[in-house]
mmCIF file of C-alpha atoms in Angstrom:
data_model
loop_
_atom_site.group_PDB
_atom_site.id
_atom_site.type_symbol
_atom_site.label_atom_id
_atom_site.label_comp_id
_atom_site.label_asym_id
_atom_site.label_seq_id
_atom_site.Cartn_x
_atom_site.Cartn_y
_atom_site.Cartn_z
ATOM 1 C CA UNK A 1176 46.083 5.470 27.407
ATOM 2 C CA UNK A 1177 48.609 5.213 24.892
ATOM 3 C CA UNK A 1178 48.477 1.582 26.333
ATOM 4 C CA UNK A 1179 44.425 0.001 26.935
ATOM 5 C CA UNK A 1180 44.100 1.488 23.380
ATOM 6 C CA UNK A 1181 46.688 -0.864 21.906
ATOM 7 C CA UNK A 1182 45.018 -3.312 23.662
ATOM 8 C CA UNK A 1183 41.556 -2.423 22.602
ATOM 9 C CA UNK A 1184 43.365 -2.395 18.689
ATOM 10 C CA UNK A 1185 45.361 -6.697 19.722
ATOM 11 C CA UNK A 1186 42.127 -7.534 21.472
ATOM 12 C CA UNK A 1187 38.894 -6.575 19.277
ATOM 13 C CA UNK A 1188 36.776 -4.009 21.525
ATOM 14 C CA UNK A 1189 35.280 -3.074 18.722
ATOM 15 C CA UNK A 1190 34.302 -6.685 18.149
ATOM 16 C CA UNK A 1191 33.954 -6.704 21.130
ATOM 17 C CA UNK A 1192 31.065 -3.589 20.560
ATOM 18 C CA UNK A 1193 29.629 -4.811 17.246
ATOM 19 C CA UNK A 1194 28.577 -7.815 19.048
ATOM 20 C CA UNK A 1195 27.067 -6.274 21.808
ATOM 21 C CA UNK A 1196 24.629 -4.361 18.630
ATOM 22 C CA UNK A 1197 24.047 -7.582 16.860
ATOM 23 C CA UNK A 1198 23.067 -9.264 20.208
ATOM 24 C CA UNK A 1199 20.066 -6.147 20.854
ATOM 25 C CA UNK A 1200 16.507 -7.145 20.294
ATOM 26 C CA UNK A 1201 15.429 -6.265 16.953
ATOM 27 C CA UNK A 1202 13.053 -4.099 19.269
ATOM 28 C CA UNK A 1203 15.554 -2.555 19.992
ATOM 29 C CA UNK A 1204 17.058 -2.713 16.996
ATOM 30 C CA UNK A 1205 14.281 -0.416 15.535
ATOM 31 C CA UNK A 1206 12.595 0.909 17.430
ATOM 32 C CA UNK A 1207 10.486 2.297 15.553
ATOM 33 C CA UNK A 1208 9.525 -0.190 13.456
ATOM 34 C CA UNK A 1209 9.305 -2.426 16.782
ATOM 35 C CA UNK A 1210 5.538 -4.263 16.088
ATOM 36 C CA UNK A 1211 6.369 -5.653 12.361
ATOM 37 C CA UNK A 1212 8.706 -7.700 13.646
ATOM 38 C CA UNK A 1213 5.748 -10.334 14.167
ATOM 39 C CA UNK A 1214 4.214 -12.345 11.390
ATOM 40 C CA UNK A 1215 0.964 -10.568 10.623
ATOM 41 C CA UNK A 1216 -1.736 -11.904 12.336
ATOM 42 C CA UNK A 1217 -4.883 -10.784 11.230
ATOM 43 C CA UNK A 1218 -7.335 -10.430 14.223
ATOM 44 C CA UNK A 1219 -10.951 -13.404 14.039
ATOM 45 C CA UNK A 1220 -13.083 -10.808 13.310
ATOM 46 C CA UNK A 1221 -11.833 -9.368 11.045
ATOM 47 C CA UNK A 1222 -12.035 -10.845 7.903
ATOM 48 C CA UNK A 1223 -9.300 -10.383 4.150
ATOM 49 C CA UNK A 1224 -11.309 -11.381 1.330
ATOM 50 C CA UNK A 1225 -14.518 -9.594 1.968
ATOM 51 C CA UNK A 1226 -13.232 -6.743 -0.341
ATOM 52 C CA UNK A 1227 -15.232 -5.488 -2.973
ATOM 53 C CA UNK A 1228 -13.944 -5.250 -6.485
ATOM 54 C CA UNK A 1229 -14.922 -1.549 -8.185
ATOM 55 C CA UNK A 1230 -18.431 -1.347 -8.668
ATOM 56 C CA UNK A 1231 -20.080 -4.852 -6.710
ATOM 57 C CA UNK A 1232 -21.247 -1.976 -3.866
ATOM 58 C CA UNK A 1233 -20.715 1.045 -2.729
ATOM 59 C CA UNK A 1234 -17.450 2.643 -2.054
ATOM 60 C CA UNK A 1235 -18.626 5.569 0.224
ATOM 61 C CA UNK A 1236 -20.084 2.073 2.386
ATOM 62 C CA UNK A 1237 -17.504 0.043 1.811
ATOM 63 C CA UNK A 1238 -15.295 2.544 3.421
ATOM 64 C CA UNK A 1239 -17.490 2.799 6.123
ATOM 65 C CA UNK A 1240 -17.199 0.135 7.016
ATOM 66 C CA UNK A 1241 -14.045 -0.935 6.691
ATOM 67 C CA UNK A 1242 -12.658 2.157 8.345
ATOM 68 C CA UNK A 1243 -14.281 0.116 11.549
ATOM 69 C CA UNK A 1244 -12.230 -2.592 10.779
ATOM 70 C CA UNK A 1245 -8.872 -0.704 10.148
ATOM 71 C CA UNK A 1246 -9.550 1.842 14.026
ATOM 72 C CA UNK A 1247 -9.950 -1.782 15.996
ATOM 73 C CA UNK A 1248 -6.546 -3.344 14.417
ATOM 74 C CA UNK A 1249 -5.045 -0.252 15.505
ATOM 75 C CA UNK A 1250 -5.887 -0.695 18.696
ATOM 76 C CA UNK A 1251 -4.991 -4.040 19.173
ATOM 77 C CA UNK A 1252 -1.523 -4.207 17.290
ATOM 78 C CA UNK A 1253 -0.144 -1.225 16.240
ATOM 79 C CA UNK A 1254 0.806 -0.020 12.902
ATOM 80 C CA UNK A 1255 1.202 -3.815 11.686
ATOM 81 C CA UNK A 1256 1.200 -5.114 7.598
ATOM 82 C CA UNK A 1257 -2.726 -6.191 8.817
ATOM 83 C CA UNK A 1258 -3.245 -2.573 9.262
ATOM 84 C CA UNK A 1259 -1.016 -0.311 6.757
ATOM 85 C CA UNK A 1260 -2.447 -3.293 3.921
ATOM 86 C CA UNK A 1261 -5.941 -2.615 4.787
ATOM 87 C CA UNK A 1262 -5.705 1.578 4.883
ATOM 88 C CA UNK A 1263 -4.352 0.536 1.439
ATOM 89 C CA UNK A 1264 -7.029 -1.157 0.025
ATOM 90 C CA UNK A 1265 -9.354 1.869 1.867
ATOM 91 C CA UNK A 1266 -7.465 4.877 0.572
ATOM 92 C CA UNK A 1267 -6.708 3.036 -2.607
ATOM 93 C CA UNK A 1268 -11.389 2.410 -3.188
ATOM 94 C CA UNK A 1269 -10.947 6.781 -2.254
ATOM 95 C CA UNK A 1270 -8.415 7.831 -5.608
ATOM 96 C CA UNK A 1271 -9.952 5.529 -7.272
ATOM 97 C CA UNK A 1272 -14.119 6.843 -6.874
ATOM 98 C CA UNK A 1273 -12.042 9.755 -7.570
ATOM 99 C CA UNK A 1274 -10.450 9.705 -10.612
ATOM 100 C CA UNK A 1275 -13.139 7.485 -11.897
ATOM 101 C CA UNK A 1276 -15.235 10.094 -12.337
ATOM 102 C CA UNK A 1277 -14.822 12.461 -16.395
ATOM 103 C CA UNK A 1278 -13.880 15.946 -15.291
ATOM 104 C CA UNK A 1279 -12.044 15.732 -11.572
ATOM 105 C CA UNK A 1280 -10.787 18.597 -10.177
ATOM 106 C CA UNK A 1281 -6.007 16.873 -10.580
ATOM 107 C CA UNK A 1282 -4.926 19.222 -7.599
ATOM 108 C CA UNK A 1283 -7.479 16.953 -4.794
ATOM 109 C CA UNK A 1284 -6.966 13.732 -6.595
ATOM 110 C CA UNK A 1285 -2.811 14.389 -6.115
ATOM 111 C CA UNK A 1286 -3.791 14.735 -2.359
ATOM 112 C CA UNK A 1287 -5.597 11.286 -2.807
ATOM 113 C CA UNK A 1288 -2.352 9.393 -3.815
ATOM 114 C CA UNK A 1289 0.065 11.347 -2.088
ATOM 115 C CA UNK A 1290 -1.695 9.792 1.485
ATOM 116 C CA UNK A 1291 -1.236 6.194 -0.437
ATOM 117 C CA UNK A 1292 2.153 6.425 -1.732
ATOM 118 C CA UNK A 1293 2.714 7.740 2.520
ATOM 119 C CA UNK A 1294 1.314 4.141 2.948
ATOM 120 C CA UNK A 1295 2.954 2.313 0.688
ATOM 121 C CA UNK A 1296 6.327 4.263 2.153
ATOM 122 C CA UNK A 1297 5.024 3.280 5.351
ATOM 123 C CA UNK A 1298 4.172 -0.417 4.525
ATOM 124 C CA UNK A 1299 8.102 -1.188 2.364
ATOM 125 C CA UNK A 1300 9.710 -0.306 5.499
ATOM 126 C CA UNK A 1301 7.698 -2.770 7.544
ATOM 127 C CA UNK A 1302 8.133 -4.772 5.301
ATOM 128 C CA UNK A 1303 11.775 -4.965 5.423
ATOM 129 C CA UNK A 1304 10.791 -5.415 9.248
ATOM 130 C CA UNK A 1305 9.060 -8.669 8.962
ATOM 131 C CA UNK A 1306 10.438 -11.879 10.243
ATOM 132 C CA UNK A 1307 11.068 -13.263 6.832
ATOM 133 C CA UNK A 1308 10.901 -17.203 8.211
ATOM 134 C CA UNK A 1309 8.696 -18.780 9.246
ATOM 135 C CA UNK A 1310 5.872 -17.173 7.448
ATOM 136 C CA UNK A 1311 4.770 -17.970 4.029
ATOM 137 C CA UNK A 1312 2.124 -15.692 3.437
ATOM 138 C CA UNK A 1313 4.714 -12.496 4.703
ATOM 139 C CA UNK A 1314 5.032 -12.734 -0.095
ATOM 140 C CA UNK A 1315 1.427 -11.970 -0.380
ATOM 141 C CA UNK A 1316 2.149 -8.515 1.404
ATOM 142 C CA UNK A 1317 4.457 -8.217 -1.863
ATOM 143 C CA UNK A 1318 2.286 -8.707 -4.045
ATOM 144 C CA UNK A 1319 0.351 -6.173 -2.420
ATOM 145 C CA UNK A 1320 2.421 -3.617 -2.304
ATOM 146 C CA UNK A 1321 3.787 -4.217 -6.067
ATOM 147 C CA UNK A 1322 0.374 -3.379 -7.081
ATOM 148 C CA UNK A 1323 -0.342 -1.160 -5.241
ATOM 149 C CA UNK A 1324 2.960 0.193 -6.378
ATOM 150 C CA UNK A 1325 1.806 0.100 -9.984
ATOM 151 C CA UNK A 1326 -1.561 1.047 -9.545
ATOM 152 C CA UNK A 1327 -0.241 4.173 -8.463
ATOM 153 C CA UNK A 1328 1.725 5.481 -11.457
ATOM 154 C CA UNK A 1329 -1.514 4.806 -12.599
ATOM 155 C CA UNK A 1330 -3.510 7.003 -10.850
ATOM 156 C CA UNK A 1331 -0.392 9.278 -12.173
ATOM 157 C CA UNK A 1332 -1.289 8.983 -14.876
ATOM 158 C CA UNK A 1333 -5.105 9.953 -14.669
ATOM 159 C CA UNK A 1334 -4.337 12.555 -12.968
ATOM 160 C CA UNK A 1335 -1.579 14.231 -15.783
ATOM 161 C CA UNK A 1336 -3.429 13.907 -18.285
ATOM 162 C CA UNK A 1337 -7.000 15.537 -16.877
ATOM 163 C CA UNK A 1338 -4.961 18.791 -15.497
ATOM 164 C CA UNK A 1339 -3.190 19.129 -19.821
ATOM 165 C CA UNK A 1340 -6.264 17.806 -21.269
ATOM 166 C CA UNK A 1341 -4.655 16.005 -22.682
ATOM 167 C CA UNK A 1342 -7.719 14.837 -25.231
ATOM 168 C CA UNK A 1343 -8.330 10.546 -26.718
ATOM 169 C CA UNK A 1344 -7.128 10.004 -30.200
ATOM 170 C CA UNK A 1345 -9.391 8.275 -32.779
ATOM 171 C CA UNK A 1346 -8.349 5.317 -31.531
ATOM 172 C CA UNK A 1347 -8.547 5.932 -28.385
ATOM 173 C CA UNK A 1348 -11.824 6.694 -28.105
ATOM 174 C CA UNK A 1349 -13.067 3.292 -29.976
ATOM 175 C CA UNK A 1350 -11.378 0.852 -26.795
ATOM 176 C CA UNK A 1351 -13.066 4.066 -24.205
ATOM 177 C CA UNK A 1352 -15.690 2.115 -22.572
ATOM 178 C CA UNK A 1353 -14.158 -1.391 -24.096
ATOM 179 C CA UNK A 1354 -12.972 -4.180 -23.478
ATOM 180 C CA UNK A 1355 -9.774 -2.446 -24.040
ATOM 181 C CA UNK A 1356 -9.651 0.507 -22.403
ATOM 182 C CA UNK A 1357 -7.391 -0.439 -19.988
ATOM 183 C CA UNK A 1358 -4.734 -0.123 -22.978
ATOM 184 C CA UNK A 1359 -5.079 3.871 -22.303
ATOM 185 C CA UNK A 1360 -2.504 5.801 -20.694
ATOM 186 C CA UNK A 1361 -4.511 8.361 -18.137
ATOM 187 C CA UNK A 1362 -7.876 6.765 -18.719
ATOM 188 C CA UNK A 1363 -10.416 5.090 -15.786
ATOM 189 C CA UNK A 1364 -10.672 2.182 -17.399
ATOM 190 C CA UNK A 1365 -7.076 1.734 -16.601
ATOM 191 C CA UNK A 1366 -6.786 2.736 -13.096
ATOM 192 C CA UNK A 1367 -10.091 0.904 -12.632
ATOM 193 C CA UNK A 1368 -8.285 -2.155 -13.343
ATOM 194 C CA UNK A 1369 -5.108 -2.137 -11.841
ATOM 195 C CA UNK A 1370 -6.827 -1.583 -8.674
ATOM 196 C CA UNK A 1371 -8.528 -4.264 -8.599
ATOM 197 C CA UNK A 1372 -5.658 -5.801 -8.740
ATOM 198 C CA UNK A 1373 -5.075 -4.378 -5.620
ATOM 199 C CA UNK A 1374 -9.065 -5.592 -4.559
ATOM 200 C CA UNK A 1375 -7.553 -9.371 -5.836
ATOM 201 C CA UNK A 1376 -3.991 -9.180 -4.398
ATOM 202 C CA UNK A 1377 -5.744 -7.675 -0.946
ATOM 203 C CA UNK A 1378 -8.067 -10.554 -0.847
ATOM 204 C CA UNK A 1379 -6.145 -13.685 -1.196
ATOM 205 C CA UNK A 1380 -3.461 -11.692 2.672
ATOM 206 C CA UNK A 1381 -4.051 -14.879 5.286
#
């Protein structure tokens, strides 16, 4: 036994084991994210670039129509980056619909944000697993994830302000309803502007 151990030390048995592990296919190495090891492919019946900006169309219609598309994507290719990108924009739409109102229930809004953050985290894992080579469009998914993370932070600010009943200062009141409302921390305008950036990133996917 000791002789075999010595031979292993000299011949590199451990290296051989590592080589064998390295030769495993991506799906074997990461079965959880196996579907993410293929380059994102948008189904021909799904049109990116069609998600409306805030206020262009009724939110309820957007969510219903795109949830149908989301189900089709999951059936055809499982939960890939294509799936997560659409799921994120739908969830952001739901959250914006809630917190854009003058008053809302913070606890209910927090549930929407928690769901969004979960989708973002899953999408990030899928992005890490996706093949970086021969896929120039992959970088666009990183832009979407960055904008979604920023949006989530602004929604959290909005919820916190509502929960703590923080009144707007006189200076902030002058900005509410104007072009610079997005600069007011915890305002609906700040959330909507961030949401539209998520939509923009989503619509640039290809």
